[in-house]
């Protein structure tokens, strides 16, 4: 668990996706943690979850911490069916 305010967002949040994530977070809780970089705590995956948690007034959120710059097994890409290309 990490303090919500210690995580650094860097992506735009799509309002319709945020509404969906907010509803899922309220009904099911966190089923996947937010992925962050270990050095700077930038959010690599989970901007909509982070924003929903902020709207709900949560202090702590579950995270997976990865070494984005040093670990060659960590790959960042867009999710399938996101309608976006890299």
Coordinates of C-alpha atoms in Angstrom, one line a residue:
X1 CA 0.0 0.0 0.0
X2 CA 1.2 3.5 -0.8
X3 CA -0.2 6.9 0.1
X4 CA -2.3 8.1 -2.7
X5 CA -0.8 11.6 -2.7
X6 CA 2.8 10.2 -3.1
X7 CA 2.0 8.8 -6.6
X8 CA 2.7 10.9 -9.6
X9 CA 0.2 10.9 -12.5
X10 CA 1.2 11.9 -16.0
X11 CA -1.6 10.8 -18.3
X12 CA -4.9 12.3 -19.3
X13 CA -8.0 10.7 -17.7
X14 CA -10.9 10.0 -20.0
X15 CA -14.2 11.0 -18.2
X16 CA -16.2 8.0 -19.5
X17 CA -13.5 5.6 -18.4
X18 CA -13.3 7.3 -15.0
X19 CA -17.0 6.9 -14.5
X20 CA -16.7 3.2 -15.2
X21 CA -13.6 2.8 -13.0
X22 CA -15.3 4.7 -10.1
X23 CA -18.4 2.4 -10.3
X24 CA -16.2 -0.7 -10.3
X25 CA -14.1 0.5 -7.4
X26 CA -17.1 1.2 -5.3
X27 CA -18.8 -2.1 -6.1
X28 CA -15.8 -4.5 -6.2
X29 CA -12.9 -2.6 -4.7
X30 CA -9.4 -2.9 -6.1
X31 CA -9.0 -6.1 -8.2
X32 CA -5.8 -5.0 -9.8
X33 CA -3.2 -2.7 -8.1
X34 CA -1.8 0.5 -9.6
X35 CA 1.6 -0.1 -11.2
X36 CA 4.3 2.5 -10.2
X37 CA 8.0 3.0 -10.8
X38 CA 10.1 2.4 -7.7
X39 CA 12.4 5.5 -8.0
X40 CA 9.9 8.3 -8.7
X41 CA 6.5 6.7 -8.0
X42 CA 5.2 7.7 -11.4
X43 CA 2.1 5.8 -12.3
X44 CA 2.8 3.4 -15.2
X45 CA -0.7 1.8 -15.2
X46 CA -3.8 2.9 -13.2
X47 CA -4.4 6.6 -13.8
X48 CA -8.2 6.0 -13.8
X49 CA -8.0 4.0 -10.6
X50 CA -5.8 6.6 -9.0
X51 CA -8.2 9.4 -9.9
X52 CA -11.2 7.4 -8.7
X53 CA -9.5 6.6 -5.4
X54 CA -8.8 10.4 -5.1
X55 CA -12.5 11.2 -5.7
X56 CA -13.5 8.7 -3.1
X57 CA -11.1 10.3 -0.5
X58 CA -8.9 7.2 -0.1
X59 CA -5.6 7.7 1.7
X60 CA -3.8 4.4 0.7
X61 CA -4.0 2.4 -2.5
X62 CA -2.5 -1.0 -3.5
X63 CA 0.5 -0.8 -5.8
X64 CA 2.9 -3.0 -7.6
X65 CA 6.4 -1.4 -7.6
X66 CA 8.6 -2.0 -10.7
X67 CA 12.0 -0.8 -11.7
X68 CA 10.9 0.7 -15.0
X69 CA 14.3 2.0 -16.1
X70 CA 16.5 -1.0 -15.2
X71 CA 14.2 -4.1 -15.6
X72 CA 14.1 -5.1 -19.3
X73 CA 11.1 -7.4 -18.5
X74 CA 8.9 -4.3 -17.8
X75 CA 7.1 -3.2 -21.0
X76 CA 4.7 -0.4 -21.2
X77 CA 2.1 -0.4 -24.0
X78 CA -1.6 0.5 -24.5
X79 CA -4.2 -1.9 -23.4
X80 CA -6.0 -4.0 -26.1
X81 CA -9.2 -2.5 -27.2
X82 CA -8.2 1.0 -26.1
X83 CA -8.7 2.4 -29.5
X84 CA -5.2 3.9 -29.3
X85 CA -2.0 3.1 -31.1
X86 CA 1.6 3.4 -29.7

